[in-house]
Short mmCIF file of C-alpha atoms in Angstrom, two decimals:
data_model
loop_
_atom_site.label_atom_id
_atom_site.label_comp_id
_atom_site.label_asym_id
_atom_site.label_seq_id
_atom_site.Cartn_x
_atom_site.Cartn_y
_atom_site.Cartn_z
CA MET A 22 115.84 70.01 116.64
CA SER A 23 112.70 68.73 115.23
CA LEU A 24 110.15 70.78 113.29
CA GLN A 25 107.54 67.94 113.07
CA PRO A 26 104.07 68.69 113.12
CA GLU A 27 102.83 66.76 116.41
CA PRO A 28 100.96 64.02 115.75
CA LYS A 29 97.13 64.22 115.46
CA ASN A 30 96.43 62.20 118.84
CA ALA A 31 98.82 63.70 120.43
CA MET A 32 97.98 65.57 123.86
CA PRO A 33 98.97 68.98 124.44
CA THR A 34 101.11 69.36 127.36
CA SER A 35 101.17 73.05 128.04
CA ARG A 36 99.11 75.89 127.41
CA ARG A 37 100.88 77.09 124.33
CA ASP A 38 100.86 73.32 122.71
CA PHE A 39 96.78 73.58 123.55
CA LEU A 40 96.40 77.37 121.78
CA LYS A 41 98.72 75.77 118.86
CA LEU A 42 96.62 72.07 118.22
CA SER A 43 93.39 74.52 118.70
CA THR A 44 94.90 77.20 115.85
CA LEU A 45 95.31 74.57 113.72
CA ALA A 46 92.21 72.49 113.88
CA ALA A 47 90.46 76.12 113.09
CA THR A 48 88.99 77.25 110.22
CA THR A 49 87.25 80.84 110.48
CA PHE A 50 87.56 82.52 114.00
CA GLN A 51 86.61 79.71 116.39
CA VAL A 52 89.68 79.85 118.27
CA PRO A 53 88.83 77.78 121.78
CA GLN A 54 89.24 80.36 124.79
CA ARG A 55 90.38 79.17 128.17
CA GLU A 56 88.34 80.41 130.97
CA GLN A 57 90.17 80.85 134.10
CA LEU A 58 88.68 79.85 137.39
CA SER A 59 89.39 82.02 140.55
CA VAL A 60 90.73 79.89 143.34
CA PRO A 61 91.35 81.01 147.31
CA GLY A 62 94.94 81.43 147.93
CA ILE A 63 95.81 80.98 144.25
CA PRO A 64 96.44 84.51 141.87
CA LEU A 65 94.86 84.02 138.23
CA ALA A 66 97.35 83.72 135.70
CA LYS A 67 99.28 86.83 134.83
CA ALA A 68 98.71 89.24 131.80
CA PRO A 69 99.18 87.74 128.17
CA THR A 70 102.85 88.96 126.53
CA ILE A 71 102.48 89.74 123.07
CA LEU A 72 106.21 90.28 121.37
CA LEU A 73 105.69 92.34 118.23
CA ARG A 74 108.22 92.72 115.57
CA SER A 75 108.15 95.74 113.44
CA SER A 76 109.16 99.61 113.02
CA TRP A 77 111.74 98.87 109.54
CA ASN A 78 112.97 102.42 108.45
CA ASP A 79 113.28 105.86 110.47
CA ASN A 80 113.25 107.02 106.99
CA ASN A 81 110.22 106.47 105.82
CA ILE A 82 106.81 107.60 107.50
CA GLY A 83 105.29 104.70 106.11
CA ASP A 84 107.42 102.06 108.31
CA ILE A 85 107.52 104.62 111.27
CA GLY A 86 103.57 104.00 110.67
CA HIS A 87 102.52 100.23 110.97
CA THR A 88 104.09 100.37 114.91
CA PRO A 89 102.10 102.74 116.54
CA GLY A 90 99.21 101.62 114.05
CA THR A 91 99.40 97.87 115.74
CA LEU A 92 100.25 99.05 119.23
CA ARG A 93 96.60 101.17 119.53
CA LEU A 94 94.88 97.99 118.55
CA LEU A 95 96.66 95.43 120.60
CA GLU A 96 96.00 98.16 123.56
CA ARG A 97 92.66 99.05 121.98
CA TYR A 98 91.30 95.07 121.80
CA ILE A 99 93.74 93.36 124.15
CA PRO A 100 94.20 95.89 127.13
CA GLU A 101 95.14 93.43 129.52
CA ALA A 102 98.55 92.67 127.66
CA GLN A 103 101.95 92.80 128.43
CA ILE A 104 103.29 94.37 124.63
CA ILE A 105 107.10 94.32 123.83
CA LEU A 106 108.26 95.73 120.74
CA TRP A 107 111.04 94.47 119.22
CA HIS A 108 113.45 96.32 117.49
CA ALA A 109 116.30 94.62 115.61
CA GLN A 110 118.57 97.40 114.95
CA PRO A 111 117.65 101.15 116.92
CA ARG A 112 115.03 103.32 115.01
CA PRO A 113 115.27 106.46 117.44
CA VAL A 114 112.25 108.29 115.34
CA THR A 115 110.24 105.27 116.04
CA GLU A 116 111.22 104.78 119.18
CA ALA A 117 110.48 108.39 120.64
CA LEU A 118 107.44 108.61 119.19
CA ILE A 119 106.55 105.15 121.08
CA VAL A 120 107.85 106.48 124.15
CA LYS A 121 105.71 109.32 124.04
CA ASN A 122 102.17 107.27 122.65
CA PHE A 123 102.79 104.15 124.72
CA PRO A 124 104.38 104.56 128.00
CA LYS A 125 103.49 101.21 128.78
CA VAL A 126 105.49 99.29 126.10
CA LYS A 127 108.57 97.98 126.24
CA ILE A 128 111.36 98.22 123.77
CA VAL A 129 114.19 95.45 123.36
CA HIS A 130 116.83 95.45 120.65
CA GLY A 131 118.91 92.29 118.93
CA ALA A 132 119.45 90.52 116.37
CA PHE A 133 118.01 86.75 116.19
CA PHE A 134 121.21 85.11 115.71
CA ASN A 135 124.66 86.59 115.07
CA GLN A 136 127.61 84.46 113.29
CA ASP A 137 127.86 82.10 116.34
CA GLU A 138 125.87 84.00 119.09
CA GLY A 139 122.56 82.57 119.46
CA LEU A 140 119.58 84.57 121.13
CA GLN A 141 120.55 86.21 124.01
CA GLY A 142 119.85 88.87 126.28
CA ALA A 143 116.84 90.97 127.03
CA LEU A 144 115.59 89.50 123.50
CA LYS A 145 116.11 86.26 124.60
CA THR A 146 113.88 87.16 128.10
CA ALA A 147 111.62 88.63 125.49
CA PHE A 148 111.05 85.21 123.76
CA GLU A 149 110.66 83.63 126.92
CA GLN A 150 107.79 85.62 128.08
CA ALA A 151 105.69 85.66 124.91
CA ASP A 152 102.68 83.83 124.73
CA VAL A 153 102.51 85.00 121.03
CA TYR A 154 104.78 86.22 118.52
CA ILE A 155 103.48 88.78 115.80
CA HIS A 156 105.27 89.84 112.83
CA ASN A 157 104.13 93.21 111.57
CA SER A 158 102.69 94.67 108.38
CA GLY A 159 105.46 95.05 105.74
CA MET A 160 106.76 92.68 102.74
CA SER A 161 109.38 91.34 104.01
CA MET A 162 108.27 87.95 103.37
CA ASN A 163 109.59 87.80 100.00
CA TYR A 164 112.27 86.36 98.26
CA GLY A 165 113.84 87.83 94.66
CA LEU A 166 111.31 90.67 94.44
CA PHE A 167 113.83 93.25 95.34
CA ASN A 168 117.09 91.30 95.84
CA TYR A 169 118.58 87.59 96.49
CA GLU A 170 120.00 88.52 100.12
CA TRP A 171 119.76 84.82 101.47
CA THR A 172 120.54 86.11 105.09
CA GLY A 173 117.56 88.26 104.71
CA VAL A 174 115.21 85.41 104.35
CA MET A 175 116.83 83.85 107.67
CA SER A 176 116.27 86.24 109.78
CA ASN A 177 113.06 86.57 108.87
CA LEU A 178 112.08 83.09 109.50
CA ALA A 179 114.53 82.03 112.09
CA PRO A 180 112.32 83.53 114.93
CA PHE A 181 109.58 81.43 113.67
CA TYR A 182 111.45 78.03 113.55
CA TYR A 183 112.48 78.97 117.55
CA CYS A 184 108.10 79.42 118.05
CA LEU A 185 107.93 76.23 116.75
CA GLU A 186 110.52 74.68 118.91
CA ASN A 187 109.16 76.50 121.94
CA ASN A 188 105.55 76.36 121.37
CA ILE A 189 105.01 79.85 121.26
CA PRO A 190 101.93 81.00 118.58
CA PHE A 191 102.90 83.22 116.04
CA GLY A 192 101.40 84.95 113.34
CA LEU A 193 101.48 87.76 110.62
CA TYR A 194 99.53 90.80 110.85
CA GLY A 195 98.90 93.14 107.49
CA GLN A 196 101.78 91.37 105.59
CA SER A 197 101.63 91.43 101.63
CA PHE A 198 103.48 88.51 99.28
CA ASP A 199 104.93 89.08 95.91
CA LYS A 200 107.37 86.63 95.11
CA PHE A 201 109.28 83.50 96.83
CA ALA A 202 112.26 82.75 93.87
CA PRO A 203 113.68 79.57 94.13
CA PRO A 204 114.42 77.85 96.39
CA ALA A 205 112.27 79.98 98.88
CA LEU A 206 108.81 78.29 98.50
CA SER A 207 109.57 75.76 100.18
CA LEU A 208 110.85 77.12 103.26
CA PHE A 209 108.47 80.00 103.33
CA ARG A 210 105.51 77.26 102.97
CA ASP A 211 106.84 74.64 105.41
CA VAL A 212 107.07 77.40 108.48
CA LEU A 213 104.31 80.00 107.65
CA SER A 214 101.85 77.10 107.04
CA ARG A 215 102.62 76.35 110.84
CA ALA A 216 102.04 79.98 111.98
CA SER A 217 98.39 80.47 113.51
CA PHE A 218 97.13 83.19 111.08
CA ILE A 219 98.62 84.85 108.40
CA TYR A 220 96.73 88.27 107.30
CA CYS A 221 97.72 89.86 104.26
CA ARG A 222 96.57 93.50 103.79
CA ASP A 223 95.19 92.93 100.11
CA THR A 224 93.52 90.22 98.44
CA GLU A 225 95.72 89.66 96.20
CA SER A 226 98.35 88.03 98.47
CA VAL A 227 95.71 85.86 100.15
CA LYS A 228 95.16 84.41 96.43
CA PHE A 229 98.71 84.41 96.04
CA LEU A 230 99.50 81.97 99.51
CA LYS A 231 96.26 79.79 98.80
CA GLU A 232 97.76 79.24 95.27
CA ASN A 233 100.84 78.09 96.46
CA GLN A 234 99.16 75.74 98.97
CA PHE A 235 100.07 77.14 101.94
CA LYS A 236 97.91 75.39 104.83
CA THR A 237 98.05 78.00 107.41
CA PRO A 238 94.62 77.69 109.44
CA ILE A 239 93.53 81.49 109.20
CA ILE A 240 95.00 82.93 105.84
CA GLU A 241 92.76 86.41 105.22
CA PHE A 242 92.43 90.03 104.44
CA GLY A 243 93.42 92.12 107.83
CA PRO A 244 94.22 95.97 106.89
CA ASP A 245 97.68 97.02 107.36
CA GLY A 246 98.86 97.77 110.67
CA CYS A 247 99.65 101.41 109.73
CA PHE A 248 95.05 102.09 109.40
CA GLY A 249 95.37 102.12 113.37
CA ILE A 250 97.40 104.52 113.91
CA ASP A 251 95.86 107.90 115.68
CA VAL A 252 98.78 109.65 116.96
CA ARG A 253 99.45 113.53 116.47
CA ASP A 254 101.98 116.03 116.89
CA GLU A 255 99.65 118.90 117.26
CA ALA A 256 101.98 121.62 118.36
CA ARG A 257 104.65 120.84 115.27
CA GLY A 258 101.97 120.36 112.66
CA LEU A 259 100.13 123.54 113.04
CA ALA A 260 103.14 125.27 113.27
CA TYR A 261 104.09 124.03 110.27
CA LEU A 262 100.87 124.81 108.89
CA ARG A 263 101.05 128.68 110.02
CA GLU A 264 104.62 128.47 108.77
CA ALA A 265 103.84 127.38 105.10
CA GLY A 266 100.36 129.41 104.83
CA LEU A 267 98.10 126.71 104.27
CA GLU A 268 94.80 126.51 105.86
CA GLU A 269 92.89 123.88 107.29
CA GLY A 270 90.20 122.15 104.47
CA LYS A 271 92.02 124.05 101.76
CA PHE A 272 94.54 122.21 100.35
CA LEU A 273 95.47 119.23 98.70
CA VAL A 274 98.61 116.98 99.47
CA VAL A 275 100.54 114.98 96.65
CA VAL A 276 102.80 112.50 97.97
CA VAL A 277 104.88 111.18 94.96
CA ARG A 278 107.58 108.40 94.61
CA THR A 279 110.29 108.19 92.35
CA ASN A 280 112.91 106.15 90.85
CA THR A 281 115.68 107.13 92.34
CA PRO A 282 118.42 106.26 95.52
CA HIS A 283 118.40 107.12 98.85
CA LEU A 284 120.27 110.17 99.85
CA ASN A 285 122.99 108.11 101.69
CA ALA A 286 123.16 105.31 99.18
CA THR A 287 126.27 104.47 97.22
CA GLY A 288 126.68 102.42 94.42
CA LYS A 289 123.26 100.49 92.66
CA GLY A 290 120.80 101.57 96.06
CA ASP A 291 118.67 99.02 97.14
CA MET A 292 115.11 97.77 97.17
CA MET A 293 113.00 100.24 95.75
CA ASN A 294 115.26 102.95 95.54
CA PRO A 295 117.83 101.77 92.52
CA ALA A 296 119.95 103.93 90.60
CA PRO A 297 117.78 104.72 87.82
CA SER A 298 118.11 103.58 84.45
CA PRO A 299 117.66 105.38 81.12
CA GLU A 300 114.19 103.83 81.38
CA GLN A 301 113.64 104.84 84.75
CA GLN A 302 114.43 108.38 84.35
CA GLN A 303 111.69 108.74 81.55
CA GLN A 304 109.15 106.46 83.93
CA ASP A 305 109.62 109.23 86.22
CA ALA A 306 109.26 112.05 83.88
CA LEU A 307 105.81 110.27 82.47
CA ARG A 308 104.70 109.81 85.82
CA LEU A 309 105.29 113.37 87.28
CA GLY A 310 103.99 114.96 84.19
CA LYS A 311 100.92 113.47 85.25
CA VAL A 312 101.30 114.76 88.69
CA LYS A 313 102.10 118.41 87.44
CA ASP A 314 98.45 118.39 85.62
CA LEU A 315 96.86 116.77 88.36
CA ILE A 316 98.66 120.31 89.89
CA HIS A 317 97.89 122.58 87.60
CA GLN A 318 94.37 121.41 86.92
CA TRP A 319 93.60 121.57 90.78
CA VAL A 320 95.27 124.87 91.63
CA THR A 321 93.53 126.55 88.70
CA THR A 322 89.83 124.47 89.51
CA THR A 323 89.71 124.79 92.92
CA GLY A 324 91.82 128.22 93.79
CA MET A 325 93.47 126.06 96.86
CA LYS A 326 97.14 125.77 97.60
CA VAL A 327 98.88 122.36 97.22
CA LEU A 328 101.33 120.47 99.65
CA ILE A 329 103.79 118.08 98.51
CA ALA A 330 104.60 116.12 101.40
CA PRO A 331 107.27 113.81 101.67
CA GLU A 332 106.97 110.07 102.71
CA ALA A 333 110.36 109.15 102.55
CA LEU A 334 113.41 111.13 103.38
CA LYS A 335 114.79 111.15 99.57
CA GLU A 336 111.70 112.70 98.34
CA THR A 337 112.96 115.86 100.55
CA LYS A 338 115.52 116.14 97.63
CA TYR A 339 113.86 114.42 94.70
CA ALA A 340 110.49 115.96 94.52
CA LYS A 341 111.50 119.73 94.70
CA THR A 342 114.03 119.41 91.98
CA MET A 343 112.06 116.64 89.91
CA LEU A 344 108.41 117.93 90.18
CA TYR A 345 108.23 121.57 92.28
CA ASP A 346 110.92 123.25 90.68
CA GLN A 347 109.70 122.18 87.17
CA LEU A 348 106.46 123.77 87.57
CA ASP A 349 105.08 127.24 86.09
CA ASP A 350 105.67 130.42 88.30
CA SER A 351 101.72 130.91 88.37
CA ILE A 352 101.50 127.19 89.72
CA LYS A 353 104.21 127.61 91.65
CA ALA A 354 103.21 130.41 93.52
CA LYS A 355 100.22 128.36 95.19
CA VAL A 356 102.32 125.24 96.01
CA VAL A 357 104.10 124.46 99.08
CA CYS A 358 107.21 121.88 98.86
CA ARG A 359 108.34 120.24 102.00
CA GLU A 360 111.91 120.08 102.31
CA THR A 361 112.31 118.82 105.92
CA PHE A 362 111.66 115.05 106.70
CA TRP A 363 109.29 114.71 109.43
CA SER A 364 107.84 111.78 111.96
CA ALA A 365 104.40 109.83 111.55
CA ASP A 366 103.06 112.11 113.90
CA GLU A 367 103.70 115.43 112.94
CA ALA A 368 102.36 114.06 109.59
CA MET A 369 99.33 112.84 110.75
CA SER A 370 98.23 116.67 112.22
CA VAL A 371 98.98 118.05 108.99
CA TYR A 372 97.06 115.34 107.04
CA ALA A 373 94.29 116.12 109.43
CA ARG A 374 93.69 119.47 107.91
CA ALA A 375 93.90 118.46 104.34
CA HIS A 376 91.04 118.88 101.80
CA THR A 377 91.96 115.74 99.73
CA MET A 378 95.17 113.65 99.69
CA PHE A 379 96.61 112.33 96.34
CA GLY A 380 99.56 110.11 96.41
CA MET A 381 101.94 106.81 94.97
CA GLU A 382 102.69 105.71 98.05
CA PRO A 383 99.99 103.87 100.08
CA HIS A 384 101.03 105.07 103.59
CA SER A 385 100.20 108.89 103.99
CA LEU A 386 96.97 107.96 101.88
CA ILE A 387 96.13 105.29 104.79
CA MET A 388 96.77 107.74 107.60
CA GLY A 389 94.76 110.06 105.35
CA LEU A 390 91.83 107.99 105.24
CA ALA A 391 91.97 107.14 108.81
CA LEU A 392 91.14 110.63 109.81
CA GLY A 393 88.59 110.81 107.34
CA VAL A 394 90.44 112.91 104.54
CA PRO A 395 89.33 111.13 101.15
CA VAL A 396 92.04 110.29 99.21
CA VAL A 397 93.26 109.11 95.25
CA HIS A 398 95.85 106.49 94.90
CA ALA A 399 97.97 105.87 91.34
CA ARG A 400 100.59 103.25 92.21
CA PRO A 401 103.33 101.96 90.16
CA LEU A 402 102.34 98.08 89.82
CA LYS A 403 106.21 97.29 90.49
CA HIS A 404 105.29 98.19 94.16
CA GLY A 405 103.39 94.85 94.53
CA ARG A 406 100.55 93.75 95.67
CA LYS A 407 100.01 95.99 98.31
CA GLY A 408 98.65 98.20 95.74
CA TRP A 409 95.35 96.76 96.00
CA MET A 410 94.58 97.45 99.48
CA PHE A 411 92.55 100.33 99.17
CA ARG A 412 90.16 98.56 96.27
CA ASP A 413 89.78 96.06 98.90
CA ILE A 414 88.31 98.17 101.48
CA GLY A 415 85.52 99.37 98.97
CA VAL A 416 87.14 102.61 96.95
CA PRO A 417 88.25 101.00 94.03
CA GLU A 418 87.17 104.37 91.93
CA TRP A 419 90.05 106.05 93.98
CA LEU A 420 92.69 103.61 92.62
CA PHE A 421 95.06 103.79 89.60
CA GLU A 422 98.18 102.48 87.96
CA ILE A 423 100.14 105.63 87.08
CA ASP A 424 101.60 104.02 84.01
CA GLN A 425 98.62 102.79 82.46
CA ALA A 426 95.96 105.36 83.44
CA PRO A 427 95.86 108.66 81.21
CA ALA A 428 96.56 112.09 83.54
CA SER A 429 92.72 113.00 82.80
CA ASP A 430 91.51 110.04 84.82
CA ILE A 431 93.80 110.68 87.75
CA THR A 432 92.81 114.33 87.64
CA GLY A 433 89.23 113.66 87.11
CA ALA A 434 88.85 111.23 90.00
CA VAL A 435 90.38 113.81 92.20
CA LEU A 436 88.32 117.05 91.11
CA THR A 437 85.11 114.50 91.53
CA ILE A 438 85.54 114.90 95.15
CA TYR A 439 86.08 118.51 95.43
CA LYS A 440 82.68 118.70 93.23
CA ASP A 441 81.17 116.54 95.79
CA TYR A 442 82.92 116.68 99.00
CA LYS A 443 80.20 115.42 101.03
CA THR A 444 79.94 112.22 99.19
CA ALA A 445 83.85 111.49 99.30
CA LYS A 446 83.73 112.48 103.22
CA ALA A 447 81.05 109.48 103.59
CA LYS A 448 82.75 107.44 101.14
CA ALA A 449 86.23 107.68 103.23
CA GLN A 450 84.06 106.93 106.55
CA LYS A 451 82.57 103.47 104.58
CA ALA A 452 85.90 102.72 103.68
CA MET A 453 86.99 103.20 107.24
CA ASP A 454 84.29 100.96 108.55
CA VAL A 455 85.30 98.36 106.83
CA VAL A 456 89.01 98.21 107.85
CA ARG A 457 87.45 98.74 111.74
CA ASN A 458 85.64 95.87 111.12
CA ARG A 459 88.54 93.55 109.85
CA GLN A 460 90.51 94.86 112.90
CA LYS A 461 88.05 93.91 115.42
CA GLU A 462 87.58 90.58 114.30
CA THR A 463 91.45 89.88 113.52
CA MET A 464 92.32 91.18 117.28
CA SER A 465 89.52 88.90 118.69
CA VAL A 466 91.77 86.04 117.08
CA VAL A 467 95.18 87.47 118.93
CA LYS A 468 93.24 87.84 122.15
CA LYS A 469 92.50 84.29 122.19
CA LEU A 470 95.66 83.10 121.50
CA ALA A 471 97.35 85.32 123.55
CA LYS A 472 95.12 84.01 126.53
#
């Protein structure tokens, strides 16, 4: 198949050709929009179809949260669109949430390729119907960051090449980019330079792509899709608060991430969950020591409770054994450690009642901020450029590097929120104003591409 760009003087032969050429010529948001003319006896064109690839994991509420967040934005800003959600693997937890909250969204399954089998079935039909294809938020467009599995690279890039061959505009929404080990850079740069847009959820990723000479017409900051989340399970959330003895507005949420494997992992584990080395075990001890200081100071200063909440399934075990069980008995009496996992909607209903949130992971904090709750993020640099998200939306004073910042600085930031809560709430609102402005601008580009 030919993957060469069309000659500059080529005339568009279809609507998709026109949109692709128009977008490649754009340098800002000025994507030409086609007018629809009503002609007697001839129906207007069908509603645009948007194909969204999303939902990476059912065992992490951040990976769940990307999907309802971006779906809500698509429904809000492009209400006329038919939306198809592609799950390469079944995601029963996420799918139950989507069916409940987005009844008009159609879900399709299937791998893009499997040995000698190419695109087929419902997934093939979805691509044939698509007016634009979007790869949703995450950090899957990397090679050598967590592993060197070449099949993973190809599984992510193959749909883009299909879109190029079939004149389907495509883009990436709320991505972070960290590493292109050889020989991946040439491949990523080739195909992604011909995307209609790349919205990076952190400005460091924008710089990284531009420094590596990606030529995509739109490479800009666009918040993680999870910022759009608004789904709740009030029945479960309120029941849990009653069971745990947590009062609305009177508890701190704490979310940790440890150097520990998935609960069902064997051998070395995978991704960000290796079998911990002695150095990583020491790292965990130092990090959790700072979190213990925060919990102690919060309880003794405010008299309020603490909820240790899981963003990833595995932390229902390790947060208890490595943090909660190590607290002094006098402090432990004011701390609740959730030992069962939950979906994003139940978590949202609990987070909505929190006073403040602290986390080593970003997505629970994104959910909290979307609800208007002040947050403090103390992230490990190893987790990549996504760690700059909170700086980029205007709250750098709530962002720390946990391995470098003294415990007093992290605890001080949380207690400053407590001491001047009105100001902190206003900061949270201002940060979300930045997010919502960018959501509106990014969705305007998707809308014009889909028409």
